[in-house]
Structure formats: C-alpha cells, structure tokens
Short mmCIF file of C-alpha atoms in Angstrom, two decimals:
data_model
loop_
_atom_site.label_atom_id
_atom_site.label_comp_id
_atom_site.label_asym_id
_atom_site.label_seq_id
_atom_site.Cartn_x
_atom_site.Cartn_y
_atom_site.Cartn_z
CA MET A 1 -0.17 -0.15 -0.12
CA GLY A 2 0.96 3.38 -0.37
CA GLU A 3 2.34 5.77 2.68
CA VAL A 4 2.41 9.60 2.62
CA GLU A 5 4.81 11.46 4.85
CA TYR A 6 4.93 15.40 4.81
CA CYS A 7 7.99 17.39 4.96
CA ASN A 8 9.16 21.14 4.40
CA HIS A 9 12.13 22.90 3.20
CA THR A 10 13.89 22.24 6.38
CA ASN A 11 14.58 18.76 5.07
CA PRO A 12 16.80 18.78 1.93
CA ARG A 13 15.65 15.56 0.76
CA CYS A 14 12.12 16.75 0.75
CA PRO A 15 10.16 16.93 -2.75
CA LYS A 16 8.85 20.04 -4.44
CA ASP A 17 5.22 19.03 -3.56
CA GLY A 18 6.04 18.75 0.25
CA ARG A 19 5.61 14.94 0.76
CA PHE A 20 7.44 11.58 0.56
CA GLN A 21 5.34 8.52 -0.81
CA TYR A 22 6.51 5.20 -0.15
CA ASN A 23 5.48 1.74 -0.97
CA VAL A 24 5.07 -0.22 2.27
CA ALA A 25 3.83 -3.55 3.67
CA VAL A 26 2.08 -3.45 6.92
CA ALA A 27 0.86 -5.97 9.50
CA PHE A 28 -2.02 -6.14 12.08
CA ASP A 29 -2.51 -8.33 15.10
CA SER A 30 -5.51 -9.98 15.86
CA ASP A 31 -6.94 -6.81 17.11
CA GLY A 32 -6.66 -4.59 14.63
CA PHE A 33 -3.70 -2.80 15.50
CA LEU A 34 -0.90 -1.96 13.55
CA VAL A 35 2.19 -3.75 14.67
CA ALA A 36 4.68 -3.32 11.77
CA LYS A 37 5.36 -1.27 8.64
CA TYR A 38 8.09 -1.31 6.33
CA ARG A 39 9.03 0.95 3.61
CA LYS A 40 10.38 -0.93 0.36
CA TYR A 41 13.99 -0.24 -0.29
CA HIS A 42 14.84 -1.53 -3.61
CA LEU A 43 11.99 0.17 -5.88
CA TYR A 44 11.49 -1.43 -9.30
CA GLY A 45 10.20 0.85 -11.70
CA GLU A 46 8.00 2.67 -9.25
CA ASN A 47 10.34 5.47 -8.19
CA ASP A 48 8.54 7.96 -10.64
CA HIS A 49 5.87 7.82 -7.85
CA TYR A 50 7.42 6.55 -4.99
CA ASN A 51 10.24 7.72 -2.93
CA PHE A 52 13.41 5.52 -1.32
CA PRO A 53 13.56 5.56 2.01
CA GLU A 54 16.33 7.51 3.46
CA LYS A 55 17.86 4.75 5.41
CA GLN A 56 17.44 0.87 5.52
CA GLU A 57 15.27 -0.33 7.97
CA PHE A 58 13.89 -3.81 9.40
CA ALA A 59 10.48 -4.36 10.21
CA THR A 60 9.89 -7.25 12.55
CA PHE A 61 7.17 -8.18 15.07
CA ASP A 62 6.68 -11.02 17.24
CA THR A 63 3.61 -13.27 17.53
CA PRO A 64 2.52 -16.65 19.48
CA PHE A 65 3.85 -18.38 16.47
CA GLY A 66 7.34 -16.57 15.93
CA ARG A 67 8.99 -13.67 14.71
CA ILE A 68 7.83 -12.42 11.62
CA GLY A 69 9.75 -10.15 9.20
CA LEU A 70 8.29 -8.05 6.30
CA PHE A 71 10.12 -7.30 2.80
CA VAL A 72 8.40 -6.48 -0.67
CA CYS A 73 8.74 -8.02 -4.11
CA PHE A 74 12.31 -6.76 -5.57
CA ASP A 75 13.97 -6.89 -2.20
CA SER A 76 13.96 -10.55 -2.42
CA LEU A 77 16.70 -10.17 -4.72
CA PHE A 78 19.09 -8.83 -2.44
CA LYS A 79 20.47 -9.56 0.76
CA TYR A 80 18.70 -6.28 3.04
CA PRO A 81 16.47 -6.86 4.46
CA ALA A 82 15.71 -10.35 4.26
CA VAL A 83 18.63 -12.48 4.51
CA GLU A 84 20.03 -9.85 7.13
CA MET A 85 16.85 -10.23 9.35
CA VAL A 86 17.15 -14.34 9.12
CA GLU A 87 20.88 -14.02 10.18
CA LYS A 88 20.88 -11.05 12.81
CA TYR A 89 17.02 -10.96 13.81
CA ASN A 90 16.02 -14.43 14.70
CA ILE A 91 13.25 -14.44 12.10
CA THR A 92 11.41 -17.76 11.83
CA THR A 93 8.79 -16.55 9.18
CA LEU A 94 9.15 -14.02 6.34
CA ALA A 95 6.19 -12.20 4.92
CA LEU A 96 6.23 -11.19 0.97
CA PRO A 97 3.79 -9.16 -0.54
CA THR A 98 4.70 -8.82 -4.24
CA TRP A 99 4.10 -8.19 -7.89
CA TRP A 100 6.83 -10.15 -9.48
CA PHE A 101 7.23 -10.73 -13.22
CA ASN A 102 8.52 -14.12 -14.09
CA GLU A 103 11.68 -14.89 -15.76
CA MET A 104 13.11 -18.40 -16.62
CA PRO A 105 14.97 -20.25 -15.57
CA PHE A 106 15.49 -19.17 -12.19
CA LEU A 107 13.24 -16.52 -11.31
CA VAL A 108 9.61 -17.67 -11.78
CA ALA A 109 7.63 -16.27 -8.80
CA HIS A 110 6.94 -19.58 -6.94
CA GLU A 111 10.10 -21.27 -8.16
CA TYR A 112 11.97 -18.47 -6.52
CA GLN A 113 9.95 -18.31 -3.45
CA GLN A 114 10.61 -22.08 -2.63
CA SER A 115 14.30 -21.64 -3.33
CA ILE A 116 14.79 -18.58 -0.73
CA ALA A 117 12.77 -20.89 1.82
CA ILE A 118 15.04 -23.52 1.00
CA GLY A 119 18.32 -21.77 0.74
CA LEU A 120 17.91 -19.86 4.02
CA ASN A 121 15.98 -22.49 5.77
CA VAL A 122 13.10 -20.20 7.02
CA ASN A 123 9.29 -20.04 6.94
CA LEU A 124 8.23 -17.84 3.98
CA LEU A 125 4.57 -16.27 3.06
CA ALA A 126 4.46 -15.14 -0.25
CA ALA A 127 1.46 -13.40 -2.23
CA ASN A 128 1.80 -12.26 -5.69
CA THR A 129 -0.35 -10.49 -8.19
CA ASN A 130 -2.20 -12.68 -10.48
CA ASP A 131 -1.65 -10.93 -13.70
CA PRO A 132 -0.67 -13.55 -16.39
CA ASP A 133 -1.02 -11.00 -19.46
CA LEU A 134 2.11 -9.05 -17.63
CA GLY A 135 3.80 -12.33 -16.61
CA SER A 136 3.03 -12.31 -12.96
CA SER A 137 1.63 -15.22 -11.28
CA GLY A 138 2.97 -17.70 -8.36
CA SER A 139 2.31 -17.69 -4.69
CA GLY A 140 2.99 -19.82 -1.82
CA ILE A 141 3.44 -20.94 1.76
CA TYR A 142 6.89 -22.55 2.39
CA ASN A 143 7.98 -24.48 5.34
CA GLY A 144 11.87 -24.00 5.09
CA LYS A 145 13.78 -26.92 3.65
CA LYS A 146 10.41 -28.92 3.10
CA GLY A 147 9.48 -26.63 0.54
CA ALA A 148 5.99 -25.49 -0.69
CA LEU A 149 3.46 -26.93 1.37
CA VAL A 150 0.51 -25.27 -0.79
CA TYR A 151 1.42 -22.95 -4.00
CA SER A 152 -0.53 -21.54 -6.95
CA TYR A 153 0.36 -21.02 -10.53
CA ASN A 154 -2.12 -19.99 -13.03
CA GLU A 155 -2.10 -18.09 -16.11
CA LYS A 156 -5.72 -17.52 -15.68
CA GLN A 157 -6.88 -14.08 -13.86
CA THR A 158 -8.63 -16.11 -10.78
CA ALA A 159 -7.84 -15.61 -7.04
CA SER A 160 -6.74 -18.11 -4.72
CA LEU A 161 -6.84 -18.22 -0.95
CA LEU A 162 -3.74 -20.51 0.37
CA ILE A 163 -3.99 -22.03 3.80
CA ALA A 164 -1.66 -24.39 5.21
CA THR A 165 -0.33 -25.84 8.92
CA LEU A 166 3.45 -25.31 9.17
CA SER A 167 5.78 -25.54 11.67
CA ILE A 168 6.94 -22.26 13.85
CA ASN A 169 10.60 -23.03 13.35
CA ALA A 170 11.74 -24.35 10.02
CA HIS A 171 14.98 -25.62 11.68
CA ASP A 172 13.07 -27.69 13.75
CA GLU A 173 13.36 -30.84 11.28
CA THR A 174 11.48 -33.28 13.93
CA ALA A 175 8.13 -30.78 14.15
CA VAL A 176 5.31 -32.80 12.81
CA CYS A 177 2.35 -30.98 11.85
CA GLU A 178 -0.91 -32.24 11.06
CA PRO A 179 -2.36 -31.22 7.81
CA LYS A 180 -5.02 -28.88 8.34
CA VAL A 181 -6.96 -27.13 5.50
CA THR A 182 -9.76 -24.89 4.99
CA LYS A 183 -11.27 -24.48 1.67
CA TYR A 184 -13.52 -21.44 0.24
CA HIS A 185 -15.40 -20.73 -2.72
CA ILE A 186 -12.60 -19.14 -4.17
CA ASN A 187 -9.52 -21.53 -5.69
CA VAL A 188 -8.16 -23.09 -2.31
CA GLY A 189 -4.86 -25.13 -2.41
CA TYR A 190 -4.18 -28.07 -0.60
CA TYR A 191 -0.91 -29.65 0.63
CA GLY A 192 1.67 -31.18 -1.55
CA TYR A 193 -0.43 -29.75 -4.64
CA GLU A 194 -0.83 -26.67 -6.77
CA ALA A 195 -3.93 -25.11 -5.92
CA THR A 196 -5.42 -24.72 -9.32
CA ASN A 197 -5.33 -27.07 -12.19
CA ASN A 198 -7.17 -24.91 -14.82
CA SER A 199 -4.04 -23.17 -16.13
CA GLN A 200 -3.89 -23.15 -20.20
CA LEU A 201 -0.15 -22.90 -20.75
CA SER A 202 1.32 -22.69 -24.06
CA GLU A 203 4.38 -25.16 -24.87
CA TYR A 204 6.95 -22.65 -24.66
CA TYR A 205 7.32 -19.96 -22.23
CA LYS A 206 6.00 -16.52 -23.21
CA ALA A 207 7.17 -14.02 -20.37
CA PRO A 208 10.85 -12.30 -21.03
CA PRO A 209 13.45 -15.02 -20.17
CA LEU A 210 16.94 -14.89 -19.14
CA ASP A 211 18.91 -14.88 -22.44
CA PRO A 212 20.63 -18.09 -22.79
CA LYS A 213 23.47 -16.74 -24.20
CA THR A 214 24.37 -15.99 -20.78
CA PHE A 215 25.67 -19.25 -20.20
CA LYS A 216 28.37 -21.20 -21.38
CA SER A 217 26.48 -24.38 -22.07
CA VAL A 218 26.63 -27.70 -23.57
CA LYS A 219 24.20 -29.94 -25.31
CA LEU A 220 23.12 -33.33 -23.45
CA SER A 221 23.90 -35.54 -26.03
CA LYS A 222 24.58 -38.79 -23.88
CA SER A 223 22.28 -41.19 -21.90
CA THR A 224 24.51 -40.97 -19.18
CA ASP A 225 27.33 -38.44 -18.48
CA ASN A 226 29.34 -36.29 -16.26
CA ILE A 227 30.04 -33.24 -17.32
CA THR A 228 32.34 -30.18 -15.73
CA LEU A 229 32.07 -26.61 -16.93
CA CYS A 230 33.59 -23.71 -15.77
CA LYS A 231 33.47 -19.87 -16.15
CA GLU A 232 36.15 -17.87 -14.38
CA GLU A 233 35.82 -19.01 -10.35
CA VAL A 234 32.60 -20.66 -10.98
CA CYS A 235 32.56 -24.35 -11.56
CA CYS A 236 29.75 -26.61 -12.13
CA SER A 237 29.03 -30.28 -12.42
CA LEU A 238 26.27 -32.43 -13.58
CA ASN A 239 26.11 -36.17 -13.43
CA TYR A 240 22.94 -37.70 -14.90
CA SER A 241 21.13 -40.89 -16.53
CA ILE A 242 18.53 -40.78 -18.90
CA ASP A 243 16.73 -43.43 -21.69
CA GLU A 244 18.09 -42.41 -25.07
CA ILE A 245 14.26 -42.39 -26.10
CA GLU A 246 13.77 -39.85 -23.12
CA LEU A 247 16.46 -37.61 -24.36
CA LYS A 248 15.42 -37.53 -27.72
CA LYS A 249 11.90 -37.18 -27.32
CA ALA A 250 10.67 -33.42 -27.29
CA HIS A 251 13.35 -30.78 -26.57
CA THR A 252 16.94 -30.14 -26.49
CA TYR A 253 18.65 -30.36 -22.97
CA PHE A 254 21.30 -27.87 -22.07
CA PHE A 255 23.95 -27.80 -19.26
CA GLY A 256 25.26 -24.34 -18.30
CA VAL A 257 27.27 -22.07 -16.19
CA GLY A 258 27.19 -18.30 -15.83
CA ASN A 259 28.48 -15.56 -13.68
CA GLY A 260 28.53 -11.85 -13.84
CA ILE A 261 26.96 -8.15 -12.69
CA ARG A 262 23.13 -8.69 -14.14
CA SER A 263 22.48 -4.76 -15.31
CA ASP A 264 19.03 -3.65 -16.27
CA GLU A 265 17.69 -0.07 -16.27
CA VAL A 266 16.80 -0.07 -12.38
CA ALA A 267 19.61 -2.26 -10.92
CA GLN A 268 22.66 -4.39 -10.90
CA TRP A 269 23.19 -7.44 -9.12
CA CYS A 270 26.01 -10.30 -9.08
CA GLU A 271 24.53 -13.59 -9.93
CA GLU A 272 26.56 -17.29 -10.18
CA MET A 273 24.59 -19.81 -11.65
CA CYS A 274 24.53 -23.60 -12.75
CA VAL A 275 21.46 -24.78 -14.88
CA LEU A 276 20.08 -27.67 -16.51
CA TYR A 277 17.11 -26.58 -19.20
CA ALA A 278 14.76 -27.86 -21.95
CA PHE A 279 14.81 -25.81 -24.84
CA SER A 280 13.46 -25.32 -28.53
CA GLU A 281 15.90 -24.64 -30.76
CA LYS A 282 13.62 -24.26 -33.64
CA LEU A 283 11.34 -21.44 -31.65
CA ASN A 284 14.22 -20.18 -29.63
CA SER A 285 12.54 -20.54 -26.29
CA TYR A 286 12.40 -22.57 -23.15
CA ALA A 287 10.23 -25.33 -23.00
CA ILE A 288 7.66 -25.75 -20.26
CA LYS A 289 5.86 -28.90 -21.32
CA ASN A 290 6.66 -32.10 -22.48
CA ALA A 291 9.41 -32.61 -19.92
CA SER A 292 11.57 -35.74 -20.37
CA LYS A 293 12.31 -38.58 -17.59
CA PHE A 294 15.65 -38.39 -15.94
CA LYS A 295 16.30 -41.50 -13.83
CA HIS A 296 19.02 -39.98 -11.93
CA PHE A 297 19.93 -36.29 -11.79
CA LYS A 298 22.84 -34.82 -9.41
CA MET A 299 24.66 -30.92 -9.83
CA ASN A 300 27.40 -29.25 -7.78
CA ALA A 301 28.25 -25.87 -7.94
CA THR A 302 31.37 -23.98 -6.60
CA PHE A 303 30.53 -20.37 -6.42
CA THR A 304 32.41 -17.53 -4.51
CA THR A 305 29.31 -16.89 -1.87
CA LYS A 306 27.45 -19.71 0.24
CA TYR A 307 24.46 -18.06 -0.52
CA SER A 308 23.15 -20.91 -2.93
CA PHE A 309 19.18 -21.05 -3.95
CA PRO A 310 18.17 -24.54 -5.68
CA SER A 311 15.21 -25.02 -7.74
CA LEU A 312 13.74 -27.85 -9.97
CA LEU A 313 10.73 -27.27 -12.07
CA THR A 314 8.58 -29.89 -13.84
CA ASN A 315 5.52 -29.64 -16.78
CA SER A 316 3.76 -26.74 -16.48
CA LEU A 317 6.26 -24.78 -14.43
CA LYS A 318 4.74 -26.96 -11.61
CA LEU A 319 7.11 -27.17 -8.62
CA ILE A 320 8.91 -30.78 -8.15
CA PRO A 321 8.02 -31.60 -4.32
CA ALA A 322 11.37 -30.86 -2.05
CA ASN A 323 10.60 -34.10 -0.31
CA LEU A 324 11.78 -35.89 -3.97
CA TRP A 325 15.41 -34.33 -3.96
CA PHE A 326 18.26 -33.37 -1.40
CA PHE A 327 19.92 -30.11 -1.51
CA ASN A 328 23.40 -29.38 0.59
CA LYS A 329 25.23 -26.24 1.19
CA ASN A 330 29.09 -26.42 2.81
CA GLY A 331 30.40 -23.35 2.59
CA ASN A 332 30.54 -22.32 -1.00
CA ASN A 333 30.09 -25.28 -2.23
CA SER A 334 26.16 -26.62 -2.82
CA SER A 335 24.46 -29.69 -4.53
CA MET A 336 21.34 -31.01 -5.66
CA GLU A 337 19.79 -34.69 -6.09
CA THR A 338 16.95 -36.35 -7.00
CA LYS A 339 16.07 -39.62 -4.73
CA ARG A 340 14.13 -41.23 -7.60
CA ASP A 341 13.14 -40.56 -11.30
CA VAL A 342 11.60 -37.03 -12.35
CA LEU A 343 10.13 -35.33 -15.23
CA LEU A 344 12.42 -32.70 -15.55
CA ILE A 345 11.97 -29.17 -17.50
CA SER A 346 14.63 -27.28 -15.58
CA SER A 347 16.54 -26.98 -12.44
CA GLY A 348 19.47 -24.78 -11.02
CA LEU A 349 21.53 -23.52 -8.39
CA TYR A 350 21.21 -19.70 -8.25
CA GLY A 351 24.48 -17.86 -6.19
CA ARG A 352 23.87 -14.61 -5.10
CA CYS A 353 26.97 -12.93 -4.83
CA TYR A 354 26.02 -10.10 -2.73
CA HIS A 355 29.21 -8.96 -1.94
CA LYS A 356 30.35 -8.14 -5.34
CA ASP A 357 26.63 -6.32 -5.85
CA PRO A 358 27.40 -2.56 -6.94
CA PRO A 359 25.75 -0.02 -4.93
CA PHE A 360 21.92 0.43 -5.42
CA LYS A 361 20.79 3.39 -6.73
CA THR A 362 18.64 5.40 -4.53
CA ASN A 363 18.06 8.75 -6.85
#
C-alpha cells in the first residue's frame, strides 16, 4: 500500500510537493492494531511515484507463532532486508507481498520463493499479483527445507486463498504438523499440490526469459554422462542418467554455467549460476511442457558465495516436491540430487554474490 509523509524545506530531501510517498508493507495484530510497517527499499520501476526511504530499516514483529519479518517484491533479490533479518534478528517467518514478473529459468515467482525458503531454511509466506498478461503469477506457503506446503501458479486471472499448517521454526526438522486445510468458494490449495489445475499454458515460455547466451553451455548428447563446466571462478558439474528415447523425445537439453553482474534499467546485482534446462532451438524458447524423464540427476556448484538457492521445475512450471530431492550446502559448495526419476523442465543452483553487488541507486 502507499504511505504519505509530509515534509518541508528544512529537509533537503523534501520533494517539491512537500510530501514523501513510500511503497509499504504493513501488518496488523488480531485486534486490528498496526504492529509493523516496512518501507520498500529496492524500488523497481515505481520511483516515478514512490520515494526511496532515507535509510534501510528492518520491520519485525513477535507473535505466539514466532517472529515475522516484512519485505517487498524486488527486495527479495538482495541481502537487505530478508537475509539480514534471518541471520541477525532471529526471524522464523518472512512475509512477502509482491508484484513479480516471472523470468525463466531461475526467477519464476513460486520457483524463486521456494528457493529462498530452502536456501535460507526459513518459513516464507508469499502473495503475488496474479496478472498473467504481464507475466505475473505464483504465490505460496513454504516451510524451510521442506519446501512448498501449498502454492498457486495460473495463467488465468483467478484468485486463490492459500492456507496451510506449518512448524513455527523451519530449523526444527523433528516437528510434525497435522495437515489442516480450510477451503473457500474461491480456488484454495491443499497440501502437496498446486492450488489450481485449470491453467492453459502454452508449450513454450512466453514471459521475457534470461537470455540463454548468458550461459556457457553444452548440449546433452549421451544417455549417461558426467559434465564439468567452469567460467572464471564458478564451476558446475552434472551427473545424470536418462533413457535414449527420453533424451530425444521433444526438446534439447542444455547444461550451463554463468556468472557476472546483471544490469538492467533499474538495478545491478551479481549472480552465479548452474543450470539444466529444456529448450526449443527451432523456436528459440525455453520449453515448459513435454518434459523428459531423468532416472538420476545430481548437480554440484562451486560459487564465490555461500548463498545458493536451488530449484527444480517440471511440466507447466510446477514445482518438483522438495521431498523428492536433496539439497546440501557446505561453505561455497552446494549440490542437489534427485531421490528417484523425475520429469524435468529445468533445474538450477542460483548463487547470489551479494558481496560483489554494485551500490543500489536510490536517486
């Protein structure tokens, strides 16, 4: 929501109209009292009508079910505030209102939301705008390394209310919660499944993707192989097994490594990547349907950062449940491995080298 703060000429930052306008996330307690307010710091395309906060701030509040921290949309790509709240302020749950524009192969909303929850081992409640025409869809409730308890992704403009029971602290792997679901007349998801199943996705990805030329990549040409690729300080390895008929079924699969400073009109950030993806060379597009079945799959990454975020997608950009694969981190090394055969559209380890990020422009 928007917030107005009036100012005068004694403040050198005061706009000419005598008011600051901020994009804020707010939280209310059960009695309706305001308990937390966070002003979005990393604006993305809205700084023509919102102002940057004067300083970074942390918005947390305590509840009977743990400590919750607020952040907004594009903030999720940066160390501040979410990562710092988890590491310094004993946050057990992050709450993320967002209007996210999906991007294959790492930054599809529900894919990236789950990767944050697993990578930081924290609960995440994420509510995204559902506007498929703008490439915006994907919300969910995520329980740390257990991944999505419920999520939605739909190419139709329908609303979903997602409800799930989850452990207070994602680090407590012994906690067992009885699945509890409330369903309303709108589309409501339930444990272990996508919330809606009426999506009419096309065969190839339509929202603006990350250019495949970003990666140093090789085509998978054997049914079983070990591949290692390096680009400067980043190295990726892939061990996989797939039936020959599956390898040639519909799409071409590529394995790639990438690193560098991403630049667009709004911001710059450092990213390091290991990725396996299905691609249509004929249409020059990421594929999102007709996945091939991999009998075994293991990916390893050596980054310059300890912040690694894993993801695996299957047909129609559905999440591969986190209980079907392992994710491990040890310093700057990370890996993920499937426990059984899976239909795989894309998978990756996304490293965020926060220490190399250029300063974020706030003017």
